Every structure is written in C-alpha cells, then in structure tokens.
Short mmCIF file of C-alpha atoms in Angstrom, two decimals:
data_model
loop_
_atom_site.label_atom_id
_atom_site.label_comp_id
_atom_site.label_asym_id
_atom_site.label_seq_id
_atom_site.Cartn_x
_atom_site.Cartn_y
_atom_site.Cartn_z
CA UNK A 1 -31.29 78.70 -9.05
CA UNK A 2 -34.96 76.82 -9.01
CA UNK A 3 -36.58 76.42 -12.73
CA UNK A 4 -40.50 76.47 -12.32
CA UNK A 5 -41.85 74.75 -15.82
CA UNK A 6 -45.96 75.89 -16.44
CA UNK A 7 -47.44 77.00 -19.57
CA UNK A 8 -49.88 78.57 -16.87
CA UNK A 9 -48.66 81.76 -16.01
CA UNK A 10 -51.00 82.59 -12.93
CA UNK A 11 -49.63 78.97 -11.49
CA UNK A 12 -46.08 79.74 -12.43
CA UNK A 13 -46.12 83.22 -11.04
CA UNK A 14 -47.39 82.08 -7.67
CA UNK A 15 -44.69 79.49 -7.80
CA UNK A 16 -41.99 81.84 -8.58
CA UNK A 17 -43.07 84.84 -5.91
CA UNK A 18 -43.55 82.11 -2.92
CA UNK A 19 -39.94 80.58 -3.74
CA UNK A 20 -38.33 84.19 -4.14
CA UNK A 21 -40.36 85.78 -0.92
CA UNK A 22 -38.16 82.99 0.90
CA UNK A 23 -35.02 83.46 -0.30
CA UNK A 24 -34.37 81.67 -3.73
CA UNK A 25 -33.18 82.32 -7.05
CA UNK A 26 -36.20 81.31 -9.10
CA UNK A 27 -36.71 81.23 -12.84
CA UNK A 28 -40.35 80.41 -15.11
CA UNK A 29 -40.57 79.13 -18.55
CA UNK A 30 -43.89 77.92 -20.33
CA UNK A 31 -42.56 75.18 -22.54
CA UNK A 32 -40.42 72.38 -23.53
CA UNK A 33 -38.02 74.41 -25.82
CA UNK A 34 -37.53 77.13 -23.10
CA UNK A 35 -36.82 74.97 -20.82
CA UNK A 36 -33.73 73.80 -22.90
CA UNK A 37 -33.16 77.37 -24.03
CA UNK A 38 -32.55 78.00 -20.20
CA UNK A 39 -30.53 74.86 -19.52
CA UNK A 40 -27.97 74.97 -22.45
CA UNK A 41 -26.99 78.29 -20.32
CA UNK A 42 -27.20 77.68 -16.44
CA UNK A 43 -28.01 74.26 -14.34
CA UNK A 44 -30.78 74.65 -12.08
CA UNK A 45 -30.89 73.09 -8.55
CA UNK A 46 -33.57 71.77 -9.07
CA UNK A 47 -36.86 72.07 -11.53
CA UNK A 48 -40.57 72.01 -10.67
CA UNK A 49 -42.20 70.69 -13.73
CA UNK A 50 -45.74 70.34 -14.43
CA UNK A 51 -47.13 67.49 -16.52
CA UNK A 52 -49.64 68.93 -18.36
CA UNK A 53 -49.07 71.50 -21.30
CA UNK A 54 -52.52 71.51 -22.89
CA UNK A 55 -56.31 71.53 -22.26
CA UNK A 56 -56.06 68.01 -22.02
CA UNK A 57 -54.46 65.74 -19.36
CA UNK A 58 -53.15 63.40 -20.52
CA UNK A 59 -49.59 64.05 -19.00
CA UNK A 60 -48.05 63.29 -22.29
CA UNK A 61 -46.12 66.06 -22.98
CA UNK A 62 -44.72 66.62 -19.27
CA UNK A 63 -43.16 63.06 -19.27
CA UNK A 64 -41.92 63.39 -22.78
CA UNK A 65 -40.08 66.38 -21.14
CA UNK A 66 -39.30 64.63 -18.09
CA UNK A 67 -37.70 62.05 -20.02
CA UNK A 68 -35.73 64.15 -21.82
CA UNK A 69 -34.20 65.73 -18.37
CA UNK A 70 -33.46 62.88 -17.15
CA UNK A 71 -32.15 61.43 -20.30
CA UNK A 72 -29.63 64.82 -20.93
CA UNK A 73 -29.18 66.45 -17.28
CA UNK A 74 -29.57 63.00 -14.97
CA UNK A 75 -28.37 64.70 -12.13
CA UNK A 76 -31.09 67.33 -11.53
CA UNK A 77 -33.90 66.40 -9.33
CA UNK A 78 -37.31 67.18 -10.59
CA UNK A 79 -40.75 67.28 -8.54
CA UNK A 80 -43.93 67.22 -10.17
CA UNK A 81 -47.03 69.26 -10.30
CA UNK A 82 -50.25 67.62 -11.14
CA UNK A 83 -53.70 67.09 -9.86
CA UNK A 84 -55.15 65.11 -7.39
CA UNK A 85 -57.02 62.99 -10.24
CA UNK A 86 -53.61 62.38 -11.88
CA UNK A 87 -51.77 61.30 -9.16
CA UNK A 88 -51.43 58.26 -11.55
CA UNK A 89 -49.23 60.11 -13.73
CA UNK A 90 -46.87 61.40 -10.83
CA UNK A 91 -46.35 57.83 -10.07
CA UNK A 92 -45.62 57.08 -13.30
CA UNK A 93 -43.16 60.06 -13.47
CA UNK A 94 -41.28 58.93 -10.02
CA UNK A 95 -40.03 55.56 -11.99
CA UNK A 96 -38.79 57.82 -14.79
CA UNK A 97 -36.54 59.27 -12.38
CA UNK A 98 -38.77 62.19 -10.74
CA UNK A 99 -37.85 62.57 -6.97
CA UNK A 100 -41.18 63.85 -5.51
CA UNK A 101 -44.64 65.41 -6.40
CA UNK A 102 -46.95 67.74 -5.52
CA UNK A 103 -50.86 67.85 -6.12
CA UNK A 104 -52.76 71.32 -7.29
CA UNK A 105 -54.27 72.88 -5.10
CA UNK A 106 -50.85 72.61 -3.18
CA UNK A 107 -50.15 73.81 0.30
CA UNK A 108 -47.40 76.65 0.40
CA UNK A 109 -45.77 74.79 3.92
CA UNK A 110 -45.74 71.63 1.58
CA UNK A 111 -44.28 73.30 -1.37
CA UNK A 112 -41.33 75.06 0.73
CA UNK A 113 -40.79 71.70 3.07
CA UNK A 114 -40.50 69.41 -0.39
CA UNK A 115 -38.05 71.70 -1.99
CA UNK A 116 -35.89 72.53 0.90
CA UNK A 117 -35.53 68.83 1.63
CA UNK A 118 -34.93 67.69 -1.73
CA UNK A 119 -32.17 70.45 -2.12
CA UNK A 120 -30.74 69.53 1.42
CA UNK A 121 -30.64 66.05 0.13
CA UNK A 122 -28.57 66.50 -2.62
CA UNK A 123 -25.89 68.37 -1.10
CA UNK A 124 -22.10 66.24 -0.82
CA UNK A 125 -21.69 65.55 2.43
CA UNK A 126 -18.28 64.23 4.04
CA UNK A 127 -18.67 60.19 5.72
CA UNK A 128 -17.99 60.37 8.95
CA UNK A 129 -16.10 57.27 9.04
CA UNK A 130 -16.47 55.91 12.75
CA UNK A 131 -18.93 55.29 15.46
CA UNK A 132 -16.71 57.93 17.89
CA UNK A 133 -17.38 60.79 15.23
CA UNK A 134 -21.30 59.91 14.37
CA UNK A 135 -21.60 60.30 18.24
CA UNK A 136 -20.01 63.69 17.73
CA UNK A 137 -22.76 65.01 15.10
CA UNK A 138 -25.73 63.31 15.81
CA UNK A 139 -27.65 61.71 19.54
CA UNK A 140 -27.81 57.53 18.77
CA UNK A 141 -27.28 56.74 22.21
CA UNK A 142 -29.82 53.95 22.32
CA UNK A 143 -28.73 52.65 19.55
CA UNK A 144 -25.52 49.93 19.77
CA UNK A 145 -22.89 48.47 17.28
CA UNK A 146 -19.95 49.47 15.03
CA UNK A 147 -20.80 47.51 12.51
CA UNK A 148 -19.96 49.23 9.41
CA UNK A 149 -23.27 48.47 7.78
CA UNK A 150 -25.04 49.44 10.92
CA UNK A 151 -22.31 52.65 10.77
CA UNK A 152 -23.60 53.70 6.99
CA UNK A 153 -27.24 53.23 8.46
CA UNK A 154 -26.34 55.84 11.18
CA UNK A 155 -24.60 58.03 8.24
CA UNK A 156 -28.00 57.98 6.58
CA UNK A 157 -30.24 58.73 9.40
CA UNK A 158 -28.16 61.62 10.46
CA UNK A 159 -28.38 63.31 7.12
CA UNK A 160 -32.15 62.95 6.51
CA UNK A 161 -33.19 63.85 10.28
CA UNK A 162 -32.33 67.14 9.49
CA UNK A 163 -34.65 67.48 6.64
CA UNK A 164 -38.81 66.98 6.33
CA UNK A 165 -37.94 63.73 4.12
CA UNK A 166 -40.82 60.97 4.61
CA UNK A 167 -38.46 57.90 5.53
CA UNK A 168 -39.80 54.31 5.35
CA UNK A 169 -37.81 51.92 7.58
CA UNK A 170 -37.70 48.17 6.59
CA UNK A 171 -36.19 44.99 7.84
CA UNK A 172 -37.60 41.84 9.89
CA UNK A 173 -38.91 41.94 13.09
CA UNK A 174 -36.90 42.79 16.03
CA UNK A 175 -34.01 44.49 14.23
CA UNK A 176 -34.40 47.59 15.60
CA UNK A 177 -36.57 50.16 13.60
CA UNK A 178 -38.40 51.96 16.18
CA UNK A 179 -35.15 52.62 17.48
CA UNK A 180 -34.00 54.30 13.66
CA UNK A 181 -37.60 55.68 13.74
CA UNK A 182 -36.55 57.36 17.71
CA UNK A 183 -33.04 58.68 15.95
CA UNK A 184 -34.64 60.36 13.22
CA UNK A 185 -37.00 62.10 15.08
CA UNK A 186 -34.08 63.40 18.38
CA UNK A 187 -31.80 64.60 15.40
CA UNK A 188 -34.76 66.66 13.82
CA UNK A 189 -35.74 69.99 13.95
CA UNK A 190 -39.08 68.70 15.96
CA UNK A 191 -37.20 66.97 18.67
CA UNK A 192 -38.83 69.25 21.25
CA UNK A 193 -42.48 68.25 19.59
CA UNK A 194 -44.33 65.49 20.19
CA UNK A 195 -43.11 61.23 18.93
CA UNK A 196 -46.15 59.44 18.04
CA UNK A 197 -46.17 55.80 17.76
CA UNK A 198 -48.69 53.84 16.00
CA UNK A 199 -48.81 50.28 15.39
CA UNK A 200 -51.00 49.75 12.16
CA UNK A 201 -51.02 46.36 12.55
CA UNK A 202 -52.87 46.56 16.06
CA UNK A 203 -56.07 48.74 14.76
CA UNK A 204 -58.50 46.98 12.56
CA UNK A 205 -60.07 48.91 9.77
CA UNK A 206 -63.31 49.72 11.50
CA UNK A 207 -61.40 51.93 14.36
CA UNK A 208 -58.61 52.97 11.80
CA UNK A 209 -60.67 56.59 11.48
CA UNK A 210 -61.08 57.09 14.94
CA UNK A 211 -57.23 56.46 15.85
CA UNK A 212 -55.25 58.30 13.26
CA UNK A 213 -57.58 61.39 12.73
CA UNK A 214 -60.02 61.28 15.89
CA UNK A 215 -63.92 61.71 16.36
CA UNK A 216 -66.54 64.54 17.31
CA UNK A 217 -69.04 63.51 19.98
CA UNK A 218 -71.69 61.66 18.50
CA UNK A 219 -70.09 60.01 15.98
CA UNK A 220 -71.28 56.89 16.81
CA UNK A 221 -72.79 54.59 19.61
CA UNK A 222 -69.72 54.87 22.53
CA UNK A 223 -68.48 58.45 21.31
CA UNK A 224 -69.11 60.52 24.16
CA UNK A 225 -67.14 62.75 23.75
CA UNK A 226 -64.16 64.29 21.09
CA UNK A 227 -61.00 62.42 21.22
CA UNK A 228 -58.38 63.65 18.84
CA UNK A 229 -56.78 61.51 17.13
CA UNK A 230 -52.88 60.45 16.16
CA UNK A 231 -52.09 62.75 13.81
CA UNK A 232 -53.21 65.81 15.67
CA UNK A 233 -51.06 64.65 18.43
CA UNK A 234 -48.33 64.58 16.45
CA UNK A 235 -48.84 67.90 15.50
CA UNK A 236 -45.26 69.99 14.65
CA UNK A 237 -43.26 66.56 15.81
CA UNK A 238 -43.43 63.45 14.16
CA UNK A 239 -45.35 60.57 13.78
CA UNK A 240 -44.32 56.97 13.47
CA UNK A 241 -46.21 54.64 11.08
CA UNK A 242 -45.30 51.30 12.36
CA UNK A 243 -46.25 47.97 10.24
CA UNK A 244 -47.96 50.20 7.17
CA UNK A 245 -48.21 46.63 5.18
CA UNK A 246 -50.56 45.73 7.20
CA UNK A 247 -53.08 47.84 6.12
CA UNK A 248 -56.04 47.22 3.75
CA UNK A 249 -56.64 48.89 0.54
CA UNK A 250 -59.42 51.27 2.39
CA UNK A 251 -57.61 52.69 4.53
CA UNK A 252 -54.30 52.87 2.88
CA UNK A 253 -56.96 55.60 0.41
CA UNK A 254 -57.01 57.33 4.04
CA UNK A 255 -53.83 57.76 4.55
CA UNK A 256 -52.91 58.76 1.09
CA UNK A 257 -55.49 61.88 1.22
CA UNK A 258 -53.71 62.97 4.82
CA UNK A 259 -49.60 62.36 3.66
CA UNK A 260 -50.86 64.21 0.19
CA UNK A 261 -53.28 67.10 1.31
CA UNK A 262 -51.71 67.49 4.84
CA UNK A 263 -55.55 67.62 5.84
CA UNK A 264 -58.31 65.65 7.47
CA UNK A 265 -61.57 65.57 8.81
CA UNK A 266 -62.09 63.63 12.55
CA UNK A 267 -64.72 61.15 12.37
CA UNK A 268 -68.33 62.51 12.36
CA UNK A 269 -67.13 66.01 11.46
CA UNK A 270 -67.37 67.98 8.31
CA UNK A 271 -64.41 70.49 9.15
CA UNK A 272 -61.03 70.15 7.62
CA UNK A 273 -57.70 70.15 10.16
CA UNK A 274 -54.49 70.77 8.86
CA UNK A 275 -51.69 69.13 10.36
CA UNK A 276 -47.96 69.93 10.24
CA UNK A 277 -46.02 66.25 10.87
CA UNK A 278 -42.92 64.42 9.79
CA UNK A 279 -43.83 60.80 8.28
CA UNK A 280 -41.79 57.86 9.21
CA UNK A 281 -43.09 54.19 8.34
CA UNK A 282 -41.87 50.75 8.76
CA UNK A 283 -42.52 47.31 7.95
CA UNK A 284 -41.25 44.22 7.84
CA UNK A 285 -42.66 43.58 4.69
CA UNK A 286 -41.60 43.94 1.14
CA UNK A 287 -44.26 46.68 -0.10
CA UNK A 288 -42.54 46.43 -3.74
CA UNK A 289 -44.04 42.70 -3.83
CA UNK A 290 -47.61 44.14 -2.11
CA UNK A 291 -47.79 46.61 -4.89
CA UNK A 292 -46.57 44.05 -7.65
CA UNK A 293 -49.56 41.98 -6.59
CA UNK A 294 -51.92 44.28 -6.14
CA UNK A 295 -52.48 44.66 -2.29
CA UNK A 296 -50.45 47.78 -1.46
CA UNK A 297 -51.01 51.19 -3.50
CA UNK A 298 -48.28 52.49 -5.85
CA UNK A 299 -48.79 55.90 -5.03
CA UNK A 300 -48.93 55.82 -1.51
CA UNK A 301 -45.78 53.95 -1.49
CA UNK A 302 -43.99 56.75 -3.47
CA UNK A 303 -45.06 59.08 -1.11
CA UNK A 304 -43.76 57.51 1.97
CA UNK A 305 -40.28 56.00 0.77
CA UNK A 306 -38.39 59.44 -0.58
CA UNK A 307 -35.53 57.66 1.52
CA UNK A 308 -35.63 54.17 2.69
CA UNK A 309 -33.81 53.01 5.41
CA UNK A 310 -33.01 49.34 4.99
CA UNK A 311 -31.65 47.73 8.66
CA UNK A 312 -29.69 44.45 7.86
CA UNK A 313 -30.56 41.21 10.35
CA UNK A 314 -28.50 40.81 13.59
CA UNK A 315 -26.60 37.65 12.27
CA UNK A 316 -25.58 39.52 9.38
CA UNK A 317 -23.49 42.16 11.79
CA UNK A 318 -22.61 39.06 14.46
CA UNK A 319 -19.99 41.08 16.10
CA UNK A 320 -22.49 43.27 17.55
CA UNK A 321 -24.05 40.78 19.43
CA UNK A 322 -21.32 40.74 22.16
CA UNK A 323 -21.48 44.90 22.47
CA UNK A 324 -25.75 44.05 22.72
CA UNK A 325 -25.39 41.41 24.93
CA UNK A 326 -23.05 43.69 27.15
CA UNK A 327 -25.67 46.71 26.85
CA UNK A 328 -28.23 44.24 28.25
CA UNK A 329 -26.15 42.85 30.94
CA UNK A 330 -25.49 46.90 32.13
CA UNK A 331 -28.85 47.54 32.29
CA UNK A 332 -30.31 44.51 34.13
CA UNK A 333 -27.43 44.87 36.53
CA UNK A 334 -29.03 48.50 37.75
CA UNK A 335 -32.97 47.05 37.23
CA UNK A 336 -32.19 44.03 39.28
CA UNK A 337 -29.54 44.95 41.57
CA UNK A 338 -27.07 42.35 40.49
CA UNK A 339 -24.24 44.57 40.27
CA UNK A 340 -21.82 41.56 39.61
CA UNK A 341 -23.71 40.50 37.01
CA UNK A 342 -21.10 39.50 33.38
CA UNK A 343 -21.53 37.00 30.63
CA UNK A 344 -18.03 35.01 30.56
CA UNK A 345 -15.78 35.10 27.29
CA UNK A 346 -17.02 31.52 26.17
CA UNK A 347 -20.79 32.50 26.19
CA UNK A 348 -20.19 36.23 24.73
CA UNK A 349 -18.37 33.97 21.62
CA UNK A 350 -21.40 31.65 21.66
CA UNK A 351 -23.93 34.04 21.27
CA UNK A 352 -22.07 34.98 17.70
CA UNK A 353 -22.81 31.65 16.52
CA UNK A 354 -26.72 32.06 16.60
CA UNK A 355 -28.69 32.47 13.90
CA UNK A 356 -31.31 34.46 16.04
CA UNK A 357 -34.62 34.97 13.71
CA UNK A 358 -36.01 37.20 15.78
CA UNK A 359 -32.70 39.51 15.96
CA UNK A 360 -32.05 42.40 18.78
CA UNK A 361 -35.77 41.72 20.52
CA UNK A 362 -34.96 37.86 20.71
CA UNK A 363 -31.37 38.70 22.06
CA UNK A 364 -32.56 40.66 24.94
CA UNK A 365 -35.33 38.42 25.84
CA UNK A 366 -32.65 35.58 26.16
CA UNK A 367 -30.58 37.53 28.25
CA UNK A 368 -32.80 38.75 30.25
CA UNK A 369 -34.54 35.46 30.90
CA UNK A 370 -31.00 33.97 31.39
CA UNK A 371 -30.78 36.62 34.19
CA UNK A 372 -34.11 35.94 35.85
CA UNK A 373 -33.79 32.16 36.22
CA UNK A 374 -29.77 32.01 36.69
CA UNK A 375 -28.48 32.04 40.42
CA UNK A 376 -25.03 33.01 39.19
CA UNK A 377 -23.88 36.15 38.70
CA UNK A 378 -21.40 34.79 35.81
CA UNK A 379 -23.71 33.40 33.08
CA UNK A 380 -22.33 30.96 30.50
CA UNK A 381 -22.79 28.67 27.70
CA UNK A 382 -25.04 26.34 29.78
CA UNK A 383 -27.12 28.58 31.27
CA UNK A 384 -27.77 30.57 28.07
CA UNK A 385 -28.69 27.09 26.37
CA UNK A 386 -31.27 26.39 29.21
CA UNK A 387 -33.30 29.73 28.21
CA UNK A 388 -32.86 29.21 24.07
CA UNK A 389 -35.93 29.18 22.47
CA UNK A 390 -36.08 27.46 19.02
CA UNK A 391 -35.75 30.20 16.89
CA UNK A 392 -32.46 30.69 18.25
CA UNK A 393 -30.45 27.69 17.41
CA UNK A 394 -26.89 28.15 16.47
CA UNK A 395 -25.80 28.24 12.69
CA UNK A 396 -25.53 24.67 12.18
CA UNK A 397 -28.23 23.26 9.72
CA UNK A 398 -31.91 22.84 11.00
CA UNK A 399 -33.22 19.96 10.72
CA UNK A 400 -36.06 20.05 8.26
CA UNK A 401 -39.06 18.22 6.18
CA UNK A 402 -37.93 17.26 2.99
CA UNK A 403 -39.13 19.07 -0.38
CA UNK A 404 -42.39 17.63 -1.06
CA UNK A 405 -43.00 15.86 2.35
CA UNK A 406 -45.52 18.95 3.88
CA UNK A 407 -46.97 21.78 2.75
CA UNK A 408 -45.87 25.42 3.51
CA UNK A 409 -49.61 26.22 5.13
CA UNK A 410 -49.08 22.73 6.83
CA UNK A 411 -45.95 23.91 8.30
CA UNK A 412 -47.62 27.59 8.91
CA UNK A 413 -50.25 25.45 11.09
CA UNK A 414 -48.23 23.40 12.96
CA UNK A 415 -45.56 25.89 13.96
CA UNK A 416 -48.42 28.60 15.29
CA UNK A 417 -50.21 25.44 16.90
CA UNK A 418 -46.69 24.91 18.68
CA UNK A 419 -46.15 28.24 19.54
CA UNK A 420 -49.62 28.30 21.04
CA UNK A 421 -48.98 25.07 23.51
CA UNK A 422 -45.33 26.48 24.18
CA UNK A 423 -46.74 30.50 25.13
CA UNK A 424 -50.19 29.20 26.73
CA UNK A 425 -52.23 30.50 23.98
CA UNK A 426 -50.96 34.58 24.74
CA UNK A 427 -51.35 35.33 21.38
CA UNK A 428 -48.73 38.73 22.01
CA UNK A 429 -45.99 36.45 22.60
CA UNK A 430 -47.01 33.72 19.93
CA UNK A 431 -47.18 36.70 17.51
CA UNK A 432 -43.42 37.99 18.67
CA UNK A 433 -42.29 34.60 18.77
CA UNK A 434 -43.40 33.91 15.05
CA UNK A 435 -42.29 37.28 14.15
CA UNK A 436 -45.64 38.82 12.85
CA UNK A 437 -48.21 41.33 14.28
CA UNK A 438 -50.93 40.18 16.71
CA UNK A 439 -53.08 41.26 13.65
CA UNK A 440 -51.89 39.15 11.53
CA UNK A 441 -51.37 36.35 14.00
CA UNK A 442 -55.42 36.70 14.41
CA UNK A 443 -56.09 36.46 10.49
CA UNK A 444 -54.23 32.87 10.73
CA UNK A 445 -55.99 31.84 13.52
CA UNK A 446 -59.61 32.18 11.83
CA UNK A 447 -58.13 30.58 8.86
CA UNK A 448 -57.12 27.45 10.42
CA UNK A 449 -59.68 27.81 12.87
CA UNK A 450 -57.22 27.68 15.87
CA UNK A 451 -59.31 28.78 19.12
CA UNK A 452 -57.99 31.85 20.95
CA UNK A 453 -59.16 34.26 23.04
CA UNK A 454 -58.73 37.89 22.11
CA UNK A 455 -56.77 40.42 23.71
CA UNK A 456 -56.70 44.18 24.54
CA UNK A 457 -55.15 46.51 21.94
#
C-alpha cells in the first residue's frame, strides 16, 4: 500500500487515481494526525508527503512530520512534493532521511518512474556471492576482476540497472567508470535505446547549451542549421554525464531545470521538448567538498546521487591486475597478430607491486606500449620497466620534498611543466597523464601562464 499525505484534496486525488489506474494500493490523508491514525494500523510501502500544510510555505509543518517518520517508522521511504521555488526545502528534507522529491507541477512518467524505482529498491534481494553467478544474471563482460569489492560493485549495478534510479559514479581517473556507466545501461530496460556519452569537462560554458539541449537555425552567427542536441539523442536510452564537477555554477542551474522538469528548450527556440532518459554521472571529484564550499549545488547533487556507485583504486584490488594484464595481452594478441604473445610469471607478480595512479587506463597503456616496442613475444620485468612512466613506480616510498621545502602550487607547476617536456606539449596526454580533464588542464595553464596550443574537442 502507497500513503499520499496533502491537505489538498484536488492534488491528493490526482495522486491517488494515477497510482491506482496503474496498479497500486493507494491511500490519502490530509494531515499529520491521520497520517499516524493510518500507520498505528497498516505500514505503507512507501509515503508521498507534501511539505506544506498551510497558505504559507514555509515547509515547517511537512518536516516536523517528516521527522517524526523517520524518527518512529525509519524504514519507510518517503518522497517529497513541493514546488519548484522550494526545492530548498526538499534538500533540506533528503538529509532528514527523505529518499527523493518531486516538484509541482509534476510529470505523471516522473511520478510513476520515482515510485516504481524507489519501491524496486527496497526490495531484499539474495547476494549473489561469485563472479560465475553475477555473469549468470547480469552482461559485465567488459568488465574484469573477482575482487570482492569489485564483486559487491557488480552486486550493486545489477540491482539498480533494472530500475530508472539516477546513479552517480565516483572514483579517480582511470578506474573504470564509463565501463560501470556501459553496465548499467546493457542491464536496463533501455539497452536497445540509444548510450550517450558526454564529457562535461570537454565543453566550455559558452557551447554547454548548444551540446546538451541543441539549437534552431539562427541561433547565432555559425548556426545554419538545427542540430539537436545530447539529451534528445538520448531519448528513451540513457545518457552518461561524465566529469559533472567540472561544471560551473551556470550551467549546473541548466542541468538542474532538465533532471527536475524532464524538459528543455534548444538554443534560440521558445518551444519546450520533453525528454524521457536515464541519468548516470561521474566524477572524479568529491562533490560533497564542492558543495561544502560553495562551488557545486546541493540540490542538483541530491538529484543525481539516489545511488552512488563508489569504484575503489586498482592498487586497492592488486590481484586483479594479473586477470587485466591478461585481458590486455588477449586482445593485443588478435589487434597485432602476435598470437604468442604472454607476460611471464615474474612480470605478472611485478605488476602487483605498483602503485599505478592512474589505475586500469595507466595499466593498459603500459602494456600495450610494452607490446609495441618489445621484439619478444614473452614480456618481462625488464621490458615492462623500460615502458614505466613515473606515475607507476612500485610501492616502495617516493622520494619527495620535505614539509616546508616547496609549495603545493610550486609542485602543481613543475609537475605539469614536466609532463609538458615529457608528452611534447599534447595537452590530451599531459591531462591523462596528470589525471585531470583537458579542461581543467587548460585552467592551469592560463594560471601559470604555461604556453600551449589548443586542441580540438
């Protein structure tokens, strides 16, 4: 049974007949004390609550309620109902334990999507237990290890691909999260629909418009002619929000009105599009910090994190770096035609030792280079060690400036000065070898005043 909480009974009606026309046991009540009247008797799977009782909107009384849900029946998940102005409140109500909102006017799709995943969400489900029976349930065939943190990852992503759930995907660079991103989406419902990919961090702020929601013809100087954009693309599949810390206040108000209204307007164009996608974002970044400080927005973070996805660093699963290294070796074999091609025991236990900062991407760069410029088939210690850049050093201590002796911006210059001389200025590979975006590689380049020259998106 669904409990719908209004004291207005044209919004609580509509609630009630659009949750019963598909299929659910639904309930109203217009107040605090019926809403405990009801739950002394029965436990709801969930209750829709609206935070405002009164002519004014304060919010007040819906979070006194909340609270005292939360406080008495913990275990009940609760979305909210408020306005677009209050979406300040919701926020608010998410860190006292609400799982989602919605904004009036809502969308009906939105409504059904939010409740159905939130109730497919809290359903018990049985742990697999092993890489052989994940295989079994769910498509992760690009993805490699049996580590067991890696294994509860898999766990995870299985459960919520089958649900609408906005997922945001963290970890450091390299470690895989396109990958997760890829999973989610071939273990949905949309797999047949489209798999955008957008890289935040590669469109400045001035195009960020005309990429995610498109232009009319006309819009300005160089628009010749309509060009949809990323989200109408993505239309009934997925779209993948990839490096969402790196972008600015402005358009993170964008994005928020498109994840929360499920419309938008292409640039130059006073006609609203509605778009049906699934939301995944990642970043290497810790957006909790961003919104602590001010430069990432609370409520757009609540609305893309309903379940995060947290991928741990290659050294901390080590024993999946022979199985990885072994993937990469089977592949290059076929791309090369090296069909003899192995790494011997004493270099697959080597490669366990490193502390490799820039994880799975690194890896496979450093075997494949290993491959390229080795004229044996059997590649070992030595020839790995020929090929190591010097992010990859094994596990012994680094040798570092003493406390006090430099700066960190010091050492930010001089080790994007030295990745310039080592990459020949390509700023794509100075950026991957530093582990940031090309975005934010440029930023740091004006700032020390560095001379580049720019490349292509």
């Amino acid at each position: 049974m669904l409990l719908v909480v209004d004291d207005d009974l044209a919004i609580r009606t509509s609630l009630i007949l659009l949750l019963k026309k598909e299929g659910f046991e639904v309930r109203g009540v217009g107040s605090p004390d019926e809403t405990f009247d009801i739950l002394k008797t029965v436990t709801p799977e969930l209750i829709l609550l609206d935070l405002n009782f009164s002519i004014e909107t304060s919010g007040k009384e819906g979070m006194q309620l909340l609270q005292q849900i939360k406080k008495r029946y913990p275990a009940i998940p609760v979305i909210l109902i408020t306005g677009w102005g209050t979406i300040d409140l919701a926020v608010r109500g998410m860190k006292e334990g609400a799982i989602d909102f919605i904004t009036k006017p809502w969308q009906n799709d939105y409504v059904l999507q939010s409740v159905r995943t939130i109730l497919n969400l809290s359903q018990t489900w049985p742990l697999s237990g092993s890489r052989k029976k994940l295989e079994q349930q769910y498509h992760f065939e690009n993805i490699v290890g049996q580590d067991p943190k890696l294994l509860a990852i898999l766990e995870t992503v299985g459960r919520v691909a089958s649900t609408d759930a906005a997922v945001l995907i963290t970890g450091e660079s390299g470690t895989g999260k396109e990958l997760i991103a890829e999973a989610i989406h071939m273990n949905s419902k949309r797999k047949s629909r489209p798999f955008v990919k957008v890289n935040l961090g590669g469109i400045s702020s001035t195009l960020f418009e005309s990429e995610l929601f498109g232009h009319v013809r006309g819009a300005f100087t160089d628009a010749k002619t309509d060009r949809l954009g990323r989200f109408e693309m993505a239309h009934k599949g997925s779209i993948f929000l990839d490096e969402i810390g790196e972008l600015d206040l402005s358009s993170q108000v964008k994005l928020l009105r498109v994840l929360q209204e499920r419309t938008f307007e292409p640039l130059g164009s006073s006609k609203s599009r509605t778009v049906d996608v699934r939301v995944i974002c990642a970043t290497n970044r810790n957006l909790e910090e961003m919104v602590a400080q001010g430069t990432f927005r609370e409520d757009l973070y609540y609305r893309i994190n309903l379940i995060t996805v947290k991928l741990p660093a290659l050294r901390e699963r080590p024993d999946d770096i022979p199985l990885l290294s072994e993937f990469f070796v089977n592949n290059l074999k076929i791309i090369y035609q090296r069909p003899n091609l192995r790494l011997s025991p004493a270099a697959m236990k080597w490669l366990r030792t490193l502390q490799l900062q820039g994880n799975i991407r690194q890896l496979k760069n450093l075997v494949e280079r290993t491959v390229l410029l080795s004229g044996s088939d059997t590649l070992d210690i030595a020839d790995l060690q020929r090929n190591l850049s010097g992010g990859a050093q094994p596990s012994a201590q680094k040798n570092l400036p003493e406390v006090g002796a430099i700066t960190l911006e010091e050492m930010e210059y001089q080790m994007i000065t030295k990745a310039m001389q080592f990459h020949q200025n390509k700023v794509s590979k100075v950026a991957r070898s530093l582990g940031i975006t090309r975005f934010a590689l440029y930023r740091r380049l004006e700032k020390y005043g560095i001379s580049y020259e720019s490349e292509d998106a």
